[in-house]
JSON list of C-alpha atoms in Angstrom, two decimals:
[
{"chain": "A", "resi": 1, "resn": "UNK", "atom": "CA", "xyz": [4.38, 10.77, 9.75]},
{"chain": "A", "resi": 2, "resn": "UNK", "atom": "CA", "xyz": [6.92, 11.75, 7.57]},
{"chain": "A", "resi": 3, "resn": "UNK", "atom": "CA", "xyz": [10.10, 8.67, 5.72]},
{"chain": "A", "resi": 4, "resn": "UNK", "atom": "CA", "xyz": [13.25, 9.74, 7.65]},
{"chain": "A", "resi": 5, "resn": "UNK", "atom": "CA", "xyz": [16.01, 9.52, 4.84]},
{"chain": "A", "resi": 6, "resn": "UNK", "atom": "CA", "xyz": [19.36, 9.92, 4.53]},
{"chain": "A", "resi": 7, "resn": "UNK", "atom": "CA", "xyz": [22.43, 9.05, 3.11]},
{"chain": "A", "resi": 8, "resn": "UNK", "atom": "CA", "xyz": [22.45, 5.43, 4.27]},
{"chain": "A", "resi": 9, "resn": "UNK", "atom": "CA", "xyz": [18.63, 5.10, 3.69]},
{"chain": "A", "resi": 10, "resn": "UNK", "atom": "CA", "xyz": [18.22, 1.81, 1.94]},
{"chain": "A", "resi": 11, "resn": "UNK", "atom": "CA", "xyz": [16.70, 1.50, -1.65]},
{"chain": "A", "resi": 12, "resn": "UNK", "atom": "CA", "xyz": [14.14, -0.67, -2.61]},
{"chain": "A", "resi": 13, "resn": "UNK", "atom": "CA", "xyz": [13.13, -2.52, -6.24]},
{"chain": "A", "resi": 14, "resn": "UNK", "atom": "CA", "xyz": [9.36, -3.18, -4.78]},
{"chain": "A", "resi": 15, "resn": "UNK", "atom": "CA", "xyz": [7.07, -1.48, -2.59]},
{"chain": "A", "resi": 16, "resn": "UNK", "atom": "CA", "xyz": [4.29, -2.18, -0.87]},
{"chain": "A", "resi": 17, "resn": "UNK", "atom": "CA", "xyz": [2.12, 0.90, 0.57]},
{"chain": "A", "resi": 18, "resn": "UNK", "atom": "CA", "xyz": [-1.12, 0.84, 1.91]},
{"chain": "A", "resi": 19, "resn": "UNK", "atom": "CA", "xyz": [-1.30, 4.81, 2.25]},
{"chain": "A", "resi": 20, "resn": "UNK", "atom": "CA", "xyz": [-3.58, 5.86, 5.61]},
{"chain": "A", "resi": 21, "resn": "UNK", "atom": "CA", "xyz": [-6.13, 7.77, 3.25]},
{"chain": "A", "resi": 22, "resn": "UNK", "atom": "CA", "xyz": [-8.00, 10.83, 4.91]},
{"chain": "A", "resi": 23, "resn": "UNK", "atom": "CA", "xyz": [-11.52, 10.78, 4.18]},
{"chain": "A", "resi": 24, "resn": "UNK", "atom": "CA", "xyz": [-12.88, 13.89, 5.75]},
{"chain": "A", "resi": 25, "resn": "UNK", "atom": "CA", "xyz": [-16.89, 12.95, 4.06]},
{"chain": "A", "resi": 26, "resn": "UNK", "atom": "CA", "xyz": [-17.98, 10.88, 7.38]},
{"chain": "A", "resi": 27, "resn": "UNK", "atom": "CA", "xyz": [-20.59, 12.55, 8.69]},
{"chain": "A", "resi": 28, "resn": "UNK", "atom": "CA", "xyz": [-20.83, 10.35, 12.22]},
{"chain": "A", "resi": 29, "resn": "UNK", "atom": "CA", "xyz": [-17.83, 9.53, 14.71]},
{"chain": "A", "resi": 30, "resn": "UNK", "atom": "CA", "xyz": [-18.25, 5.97, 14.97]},
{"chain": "A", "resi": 31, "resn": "UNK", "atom": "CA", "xyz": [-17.71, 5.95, 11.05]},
{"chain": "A", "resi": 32, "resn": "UNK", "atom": "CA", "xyz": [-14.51, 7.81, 10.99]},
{"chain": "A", "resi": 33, "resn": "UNK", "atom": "CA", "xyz": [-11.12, 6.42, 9.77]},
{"chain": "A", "resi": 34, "resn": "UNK", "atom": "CA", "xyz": [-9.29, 7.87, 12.55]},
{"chain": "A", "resi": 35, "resn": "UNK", "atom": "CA", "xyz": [-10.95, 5.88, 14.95]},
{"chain": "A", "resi": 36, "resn": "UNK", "atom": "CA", "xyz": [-8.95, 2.85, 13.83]},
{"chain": "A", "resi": 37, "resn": "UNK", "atom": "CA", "xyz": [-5.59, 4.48, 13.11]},
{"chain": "A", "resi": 38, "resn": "UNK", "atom": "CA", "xyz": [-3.96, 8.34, 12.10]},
{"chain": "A", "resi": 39, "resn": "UNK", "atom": "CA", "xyz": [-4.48, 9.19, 8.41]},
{"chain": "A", "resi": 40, "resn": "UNK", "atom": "CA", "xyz": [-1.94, 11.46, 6.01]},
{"chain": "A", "resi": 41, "resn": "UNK", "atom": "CA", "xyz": [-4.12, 14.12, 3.68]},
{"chain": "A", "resi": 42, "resn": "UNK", "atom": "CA", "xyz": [-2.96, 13.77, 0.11]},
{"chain": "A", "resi": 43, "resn": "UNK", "atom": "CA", "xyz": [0.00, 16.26, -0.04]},
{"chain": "A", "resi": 44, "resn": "UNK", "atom": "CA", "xyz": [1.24, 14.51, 3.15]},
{"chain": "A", "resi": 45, "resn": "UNK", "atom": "CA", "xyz": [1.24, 11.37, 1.17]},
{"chain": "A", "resi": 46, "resn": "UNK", "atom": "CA", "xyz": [2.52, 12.86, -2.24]},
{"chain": "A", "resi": 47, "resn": "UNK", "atom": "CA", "xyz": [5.59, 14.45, -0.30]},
{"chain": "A", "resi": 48, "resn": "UNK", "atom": "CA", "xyz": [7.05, 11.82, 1.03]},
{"chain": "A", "resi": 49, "resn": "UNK", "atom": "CA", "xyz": [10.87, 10.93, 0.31]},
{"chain": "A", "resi": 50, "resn": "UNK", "atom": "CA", "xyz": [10.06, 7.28, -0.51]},
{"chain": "A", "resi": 51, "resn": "UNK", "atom": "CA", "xyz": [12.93, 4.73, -0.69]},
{"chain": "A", "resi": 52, "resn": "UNK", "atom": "CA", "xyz": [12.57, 3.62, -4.33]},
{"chain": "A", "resi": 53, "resn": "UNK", "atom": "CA", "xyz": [15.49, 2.30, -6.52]},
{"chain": "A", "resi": 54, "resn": "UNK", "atom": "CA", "xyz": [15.50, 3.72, -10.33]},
{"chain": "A", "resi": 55, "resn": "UNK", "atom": "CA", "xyz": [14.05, 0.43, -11.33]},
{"chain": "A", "resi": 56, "resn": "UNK", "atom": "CA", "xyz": [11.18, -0.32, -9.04]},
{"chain": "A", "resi": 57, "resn": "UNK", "atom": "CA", "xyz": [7.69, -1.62, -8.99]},
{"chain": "A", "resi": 58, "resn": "UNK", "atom": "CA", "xyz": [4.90, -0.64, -6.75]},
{"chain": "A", "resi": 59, "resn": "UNK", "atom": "CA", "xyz": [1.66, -1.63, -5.09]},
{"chain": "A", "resi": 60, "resn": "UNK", "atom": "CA", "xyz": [-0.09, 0.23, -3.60]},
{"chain": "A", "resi": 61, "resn": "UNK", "atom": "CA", "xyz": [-3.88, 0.21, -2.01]},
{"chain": "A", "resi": 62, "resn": "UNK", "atom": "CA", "xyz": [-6.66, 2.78, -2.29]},
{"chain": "A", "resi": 63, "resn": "UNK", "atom": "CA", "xyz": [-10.12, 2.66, -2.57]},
{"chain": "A", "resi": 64, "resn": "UNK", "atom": "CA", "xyz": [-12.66, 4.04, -5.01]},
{"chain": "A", "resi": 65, "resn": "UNK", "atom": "CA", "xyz": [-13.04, 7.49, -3.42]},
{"chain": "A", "resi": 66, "resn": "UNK", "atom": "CA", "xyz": [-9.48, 7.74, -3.49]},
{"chain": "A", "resi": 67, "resn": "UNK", "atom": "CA", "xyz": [-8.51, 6.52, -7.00]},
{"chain": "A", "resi": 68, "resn": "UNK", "atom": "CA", "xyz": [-7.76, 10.07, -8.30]},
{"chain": "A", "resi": 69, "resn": "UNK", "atom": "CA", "xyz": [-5.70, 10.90, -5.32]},
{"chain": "A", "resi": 70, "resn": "UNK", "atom": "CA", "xyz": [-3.64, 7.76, -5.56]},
{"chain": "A", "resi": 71, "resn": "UNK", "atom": "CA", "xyz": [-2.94, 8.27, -9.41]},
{"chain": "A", "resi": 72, "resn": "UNK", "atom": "CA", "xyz": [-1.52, 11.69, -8.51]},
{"chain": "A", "resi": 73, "resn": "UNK", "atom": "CA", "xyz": [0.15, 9.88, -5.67]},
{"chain": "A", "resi": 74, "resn": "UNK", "atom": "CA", "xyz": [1.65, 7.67, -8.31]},
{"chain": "A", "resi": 75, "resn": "UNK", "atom": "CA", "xyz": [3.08, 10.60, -10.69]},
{"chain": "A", "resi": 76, "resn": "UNK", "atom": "CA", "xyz": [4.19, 12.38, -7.83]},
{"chain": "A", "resi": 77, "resn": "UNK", "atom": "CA", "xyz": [6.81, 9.44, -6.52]},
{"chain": "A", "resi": 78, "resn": "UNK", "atom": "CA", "xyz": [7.98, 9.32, -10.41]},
{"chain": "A", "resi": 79, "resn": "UNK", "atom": "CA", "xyz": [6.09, 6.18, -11.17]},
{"chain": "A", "resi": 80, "resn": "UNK", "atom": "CA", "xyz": [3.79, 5.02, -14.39]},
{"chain": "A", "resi": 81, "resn": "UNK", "atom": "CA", "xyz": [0.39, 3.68, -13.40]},
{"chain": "A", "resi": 82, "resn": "UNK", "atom": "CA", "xyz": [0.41, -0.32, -15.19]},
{"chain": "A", "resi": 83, "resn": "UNK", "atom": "CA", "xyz": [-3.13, -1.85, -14.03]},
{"chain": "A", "resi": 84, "resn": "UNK", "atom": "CA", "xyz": [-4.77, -2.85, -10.97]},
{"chain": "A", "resi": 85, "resn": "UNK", "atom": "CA", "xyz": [-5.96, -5.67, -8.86]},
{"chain": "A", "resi": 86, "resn": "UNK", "atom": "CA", "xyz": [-9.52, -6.19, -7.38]},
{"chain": "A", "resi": 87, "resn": "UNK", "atom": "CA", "xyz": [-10.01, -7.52, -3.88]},
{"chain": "A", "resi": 88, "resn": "UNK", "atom": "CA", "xyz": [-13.56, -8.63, -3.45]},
{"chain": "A", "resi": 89, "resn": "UNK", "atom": "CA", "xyz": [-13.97, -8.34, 0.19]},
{"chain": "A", "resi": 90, "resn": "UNK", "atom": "CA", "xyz": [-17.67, -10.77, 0.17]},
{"chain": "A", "resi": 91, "resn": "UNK", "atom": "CA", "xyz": [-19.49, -8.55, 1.98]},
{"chain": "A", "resi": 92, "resn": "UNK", "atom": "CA", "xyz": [-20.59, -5.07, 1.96]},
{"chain": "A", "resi": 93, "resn": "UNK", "atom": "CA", "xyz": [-19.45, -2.16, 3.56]},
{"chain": "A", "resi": 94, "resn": "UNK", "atom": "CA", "xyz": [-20.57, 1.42, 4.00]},
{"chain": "A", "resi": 95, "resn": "UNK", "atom": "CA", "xyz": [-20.66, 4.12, 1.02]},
{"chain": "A", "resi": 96, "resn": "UNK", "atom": "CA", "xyz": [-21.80, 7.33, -0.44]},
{"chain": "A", "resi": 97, "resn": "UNK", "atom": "CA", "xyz": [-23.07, 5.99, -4.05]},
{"chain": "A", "resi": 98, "resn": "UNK", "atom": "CA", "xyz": [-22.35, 2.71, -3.89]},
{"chain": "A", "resi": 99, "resn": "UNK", "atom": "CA", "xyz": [-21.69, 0.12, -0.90]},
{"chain": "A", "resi": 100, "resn": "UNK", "atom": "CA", "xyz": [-18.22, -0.54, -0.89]},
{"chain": "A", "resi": 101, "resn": "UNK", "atom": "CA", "xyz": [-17.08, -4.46, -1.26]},
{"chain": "A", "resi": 102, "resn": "UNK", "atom": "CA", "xyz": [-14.18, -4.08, -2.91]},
{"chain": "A", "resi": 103, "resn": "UNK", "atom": "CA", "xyz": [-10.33, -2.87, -2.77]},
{"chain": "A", "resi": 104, "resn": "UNK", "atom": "CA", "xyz": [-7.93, -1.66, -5.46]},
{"chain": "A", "resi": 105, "resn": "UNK", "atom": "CA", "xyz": [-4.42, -2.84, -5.68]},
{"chain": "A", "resi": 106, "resn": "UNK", "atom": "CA", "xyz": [-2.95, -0.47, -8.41]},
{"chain": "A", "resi": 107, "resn": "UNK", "atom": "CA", "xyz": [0.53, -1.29, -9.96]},
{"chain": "A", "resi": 108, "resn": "UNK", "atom": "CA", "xyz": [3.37, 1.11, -11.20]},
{"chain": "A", "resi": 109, "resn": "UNK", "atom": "CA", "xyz": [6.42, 1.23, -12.05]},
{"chain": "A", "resi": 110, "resn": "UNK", "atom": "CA", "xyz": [9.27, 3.15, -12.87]},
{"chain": "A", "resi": 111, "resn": "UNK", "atom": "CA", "xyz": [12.71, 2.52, -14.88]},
{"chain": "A", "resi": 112, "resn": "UNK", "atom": "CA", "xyz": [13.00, -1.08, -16.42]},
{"chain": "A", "resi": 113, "resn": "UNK", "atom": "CA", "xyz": [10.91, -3.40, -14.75]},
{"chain": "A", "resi": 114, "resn": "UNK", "atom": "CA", "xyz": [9.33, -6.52, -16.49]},
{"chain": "A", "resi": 115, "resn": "UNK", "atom": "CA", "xyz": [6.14, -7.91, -15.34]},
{"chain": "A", "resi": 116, "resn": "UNK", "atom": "CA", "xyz": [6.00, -11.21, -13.87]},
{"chain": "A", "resi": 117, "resn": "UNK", "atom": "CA", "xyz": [6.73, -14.33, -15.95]},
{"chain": "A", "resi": 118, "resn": "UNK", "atom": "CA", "xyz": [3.35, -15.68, -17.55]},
{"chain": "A", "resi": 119, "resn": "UNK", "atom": "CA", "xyz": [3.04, -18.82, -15.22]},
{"chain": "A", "resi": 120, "resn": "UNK", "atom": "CA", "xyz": [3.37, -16.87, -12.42]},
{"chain": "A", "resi": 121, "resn": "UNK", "atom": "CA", "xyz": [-0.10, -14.43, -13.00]},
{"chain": "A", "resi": 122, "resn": "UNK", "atom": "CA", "xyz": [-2.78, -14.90, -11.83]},
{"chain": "A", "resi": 123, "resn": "UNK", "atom": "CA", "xyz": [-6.67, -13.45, -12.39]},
{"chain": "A", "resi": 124, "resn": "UNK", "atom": "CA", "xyz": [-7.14, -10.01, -11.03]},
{"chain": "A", "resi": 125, "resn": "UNK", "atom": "CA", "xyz": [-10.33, -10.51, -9.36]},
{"chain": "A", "resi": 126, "resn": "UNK", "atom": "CA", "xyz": [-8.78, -11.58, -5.29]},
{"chain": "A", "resi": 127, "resn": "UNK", "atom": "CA", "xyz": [-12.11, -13.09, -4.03]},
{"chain": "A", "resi": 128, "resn": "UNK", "atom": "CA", "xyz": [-11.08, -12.92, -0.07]},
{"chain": "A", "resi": 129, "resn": "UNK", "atom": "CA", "xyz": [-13.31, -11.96, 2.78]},
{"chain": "A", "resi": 130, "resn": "UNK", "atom": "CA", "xyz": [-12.45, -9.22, 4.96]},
{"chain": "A", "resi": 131, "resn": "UNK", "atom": "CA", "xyz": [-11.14, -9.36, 8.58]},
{"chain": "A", "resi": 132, "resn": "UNK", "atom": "CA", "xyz": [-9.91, -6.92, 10.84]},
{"chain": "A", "resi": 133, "resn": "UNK", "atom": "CA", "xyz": [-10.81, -3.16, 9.50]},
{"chain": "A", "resi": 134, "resn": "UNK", "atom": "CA", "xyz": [-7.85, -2.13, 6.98]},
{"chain": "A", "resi": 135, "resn": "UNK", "atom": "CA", "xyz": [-5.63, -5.09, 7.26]},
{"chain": "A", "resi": 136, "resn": "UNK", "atom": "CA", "xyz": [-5.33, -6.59, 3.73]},
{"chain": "A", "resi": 137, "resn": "UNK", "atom": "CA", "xyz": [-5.09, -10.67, 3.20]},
{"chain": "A", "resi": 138, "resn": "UNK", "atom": "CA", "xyz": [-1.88, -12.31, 3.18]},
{"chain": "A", "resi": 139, "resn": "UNK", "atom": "CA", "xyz": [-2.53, -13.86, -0.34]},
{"chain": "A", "resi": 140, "resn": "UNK", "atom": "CA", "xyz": [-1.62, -10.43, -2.02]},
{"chain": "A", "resi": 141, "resn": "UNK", "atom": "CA", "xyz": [1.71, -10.27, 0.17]},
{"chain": "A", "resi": 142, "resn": "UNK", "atom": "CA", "xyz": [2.36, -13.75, -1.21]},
{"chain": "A", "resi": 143, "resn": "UNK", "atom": "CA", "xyz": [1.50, -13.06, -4.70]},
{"chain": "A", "resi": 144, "resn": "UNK", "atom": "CA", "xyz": [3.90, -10.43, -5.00]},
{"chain": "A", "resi": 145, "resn": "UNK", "atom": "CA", "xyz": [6.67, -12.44, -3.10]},
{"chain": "A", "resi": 146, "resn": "UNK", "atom": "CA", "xyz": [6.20, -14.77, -6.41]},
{"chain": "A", "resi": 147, "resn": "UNK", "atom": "CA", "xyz": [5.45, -12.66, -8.83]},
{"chain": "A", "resi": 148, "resn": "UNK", "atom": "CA", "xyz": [8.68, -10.80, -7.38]},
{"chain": "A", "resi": 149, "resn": "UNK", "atom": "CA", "xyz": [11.03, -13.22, -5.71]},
{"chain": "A", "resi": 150, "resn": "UNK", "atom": "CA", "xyz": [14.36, -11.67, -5.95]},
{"chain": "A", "resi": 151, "resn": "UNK", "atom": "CA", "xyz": [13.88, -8.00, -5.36]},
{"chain": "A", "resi": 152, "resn": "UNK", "atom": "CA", "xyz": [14.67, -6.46, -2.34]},
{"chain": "A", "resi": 153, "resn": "UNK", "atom": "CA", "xyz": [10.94, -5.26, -0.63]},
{"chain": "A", "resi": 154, "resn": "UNK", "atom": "CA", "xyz": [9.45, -2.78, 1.42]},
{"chain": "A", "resi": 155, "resn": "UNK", "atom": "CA", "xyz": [5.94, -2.64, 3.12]},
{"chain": "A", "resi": 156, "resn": "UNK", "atom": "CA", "xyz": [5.12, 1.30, 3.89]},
{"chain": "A", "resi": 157, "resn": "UNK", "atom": "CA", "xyz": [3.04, 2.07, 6.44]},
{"chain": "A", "resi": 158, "resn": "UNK", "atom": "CA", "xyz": [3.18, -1.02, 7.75]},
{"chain": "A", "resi": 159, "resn": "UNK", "atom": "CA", "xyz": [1.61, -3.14, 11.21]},
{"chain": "A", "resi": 160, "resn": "UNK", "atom": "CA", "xyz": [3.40, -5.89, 11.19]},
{"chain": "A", "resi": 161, "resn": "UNK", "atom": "CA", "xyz": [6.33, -7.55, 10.02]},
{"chain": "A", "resi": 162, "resn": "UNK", "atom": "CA", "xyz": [7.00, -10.61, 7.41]},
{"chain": "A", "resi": 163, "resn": "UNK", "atom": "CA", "xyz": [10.28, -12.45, 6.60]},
{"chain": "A", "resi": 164, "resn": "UNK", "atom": "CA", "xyz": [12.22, -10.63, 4.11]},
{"chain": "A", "resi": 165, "resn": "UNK", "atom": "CA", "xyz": [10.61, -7.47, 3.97]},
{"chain": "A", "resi": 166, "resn": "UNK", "atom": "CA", "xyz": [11.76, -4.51, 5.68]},
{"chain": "A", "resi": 167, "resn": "UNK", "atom": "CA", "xyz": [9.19, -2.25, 6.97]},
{"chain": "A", "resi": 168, "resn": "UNK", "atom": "CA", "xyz": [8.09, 1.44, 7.92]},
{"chain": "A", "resi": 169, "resn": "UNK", "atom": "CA", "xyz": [4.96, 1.95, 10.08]},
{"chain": "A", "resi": 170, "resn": "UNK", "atom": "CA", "xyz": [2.69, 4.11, 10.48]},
{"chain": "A", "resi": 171, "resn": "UNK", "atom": "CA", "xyz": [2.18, 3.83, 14.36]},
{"chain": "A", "resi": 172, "resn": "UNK", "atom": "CA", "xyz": [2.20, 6.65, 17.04]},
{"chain": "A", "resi": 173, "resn": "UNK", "atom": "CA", "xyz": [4.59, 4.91, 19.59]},
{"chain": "A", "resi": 174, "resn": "UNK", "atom": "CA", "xyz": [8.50, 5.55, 18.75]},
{"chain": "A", "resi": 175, "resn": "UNK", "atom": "CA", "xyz": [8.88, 2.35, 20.60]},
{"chain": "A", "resi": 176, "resn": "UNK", "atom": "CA", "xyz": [6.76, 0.41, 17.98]},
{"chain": "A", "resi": 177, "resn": "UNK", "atom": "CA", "xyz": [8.01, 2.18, 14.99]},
{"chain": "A", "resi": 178, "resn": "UNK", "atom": "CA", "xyz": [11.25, 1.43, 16.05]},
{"chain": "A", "resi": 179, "resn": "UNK", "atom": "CA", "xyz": [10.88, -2.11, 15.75]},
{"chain": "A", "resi": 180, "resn": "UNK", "atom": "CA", "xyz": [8.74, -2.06, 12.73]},
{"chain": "A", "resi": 181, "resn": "UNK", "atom": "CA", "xyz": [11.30, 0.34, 10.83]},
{"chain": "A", "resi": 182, "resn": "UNK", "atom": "CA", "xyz": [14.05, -3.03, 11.34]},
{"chain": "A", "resi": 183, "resn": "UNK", "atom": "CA", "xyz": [14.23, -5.54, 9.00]},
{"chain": "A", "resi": 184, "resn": "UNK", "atom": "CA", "xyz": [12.55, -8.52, 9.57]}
]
C-alpha cells in the first residue's frame, strides 16, 4: 500500500500512524501478523510520501521489536523523535525475551511545534486493557484531540473513521479504502 499524492493532496499539522509492522520471527501460522491484516516491511514504510505540513507533530505506534525500525521510520519522514507513551495492555501477550504487555506511542515532530499546554498532560503510563488484536483504545485518540485541538489531523493506516479526522487505510478492498480515504 503505497500514499497516493499529488498536487491537491492535503497537508496535515498531526498524524496519527499505526504502521502494519512485518515481523517475519513467527515461527507458527496461527501466530502470524498477517493473519489479522497485510503488513509493509520497513523500507515500504520509510518510503512513503506522507502528507505532513512543515510544522507537524506525530504519533505513531510500534512495539518493542520494532523500536529501532520506527526511529529510522521517524528520520526518514524528516521528523525529531520527542518521547513516548506507554500503553499497559493488563495482560500478557506472546514474546521472544519477554511477554509482551505493553505498546509504545512515540512522539515527533518537525518545524515549530509546541507541546501541549501543562494542564492538558497527562502521565505516560495509559493503563487500558486490550481488545480486539491491533486496535488501539480510544483514550489515546482523545488525548491527542486535547492535547491538539486545533490542528488539522490524519489517522494513517487507518480502520475506521472519527469526526474530524481524515483518514487513509490500510485495507485490501478499493471499495473500503475509498471510503476510509474521505474525510469524516
Amino acid at each position: 500500500m503505497a500514499w497516493a499524492r499529488n498536487e491537491n493532496t492535503e497537508e496535515y499539522e498531526l498524524i496519527y500512524a499505526d504502521p502494519p509492522w512485518n515481523y517475519n520471527f513467527s515461527k507458527t501460522k496461527n501466530r502470524e501478523i498477517e493473519n489479522h491484516y497485510e503488513t509493509m516491511d520497513i523500507e515500504e514504510i520509510k518510503d512513503m510520501d506522507i502528507p505532513a505540513e512543515e510544522n507537524c507533530v506525530l504519533y505513531m505506534w510500534t512495539t518493542a521489536p520494532k523500536l529501532k525500525e520506527a526511529i529510522e521510520v521517524i528520520e526518514e519522514w524528516g521528523f525529531e523523535y520527542k518521547t513516548c507513551a506507554i500503553w499497559n495492555k493488563k495482560k500478557l501477550g506472546m514474546g521472544y525475551w519477554f511477554r509482551g504487555q505493553h505498546e509504545i506511542l512515540l512522539v515527533a515532530t518537525r518545524g515549530d511545534i509546541s507541546p501541549p499546554k501543562s494542564e492538558d498532560r497527562r502521565s505516560s503510563i495509559f493503563e487500558i486493557e486490550r481488545g480486539k488484536h491491533s486496535k488501539k483504545p480510544d483514550a489515546f485518540r482523545k488525548y491527542i484531540e486535547k492535547a491538539h485541538p486545533n490542528l488539522s489531523k490524519i489517522e494513517l493506516f487507518a480502520r475506521e473513521g472519527f469526526e474530524g479526522w481524515n483518514l487513509h487505510g490500510n485495507e485490501k478492498s478499493k471499495a473500503k479504502q475509498r471510503r476510509l480515504s474521505q474525510n469524516v
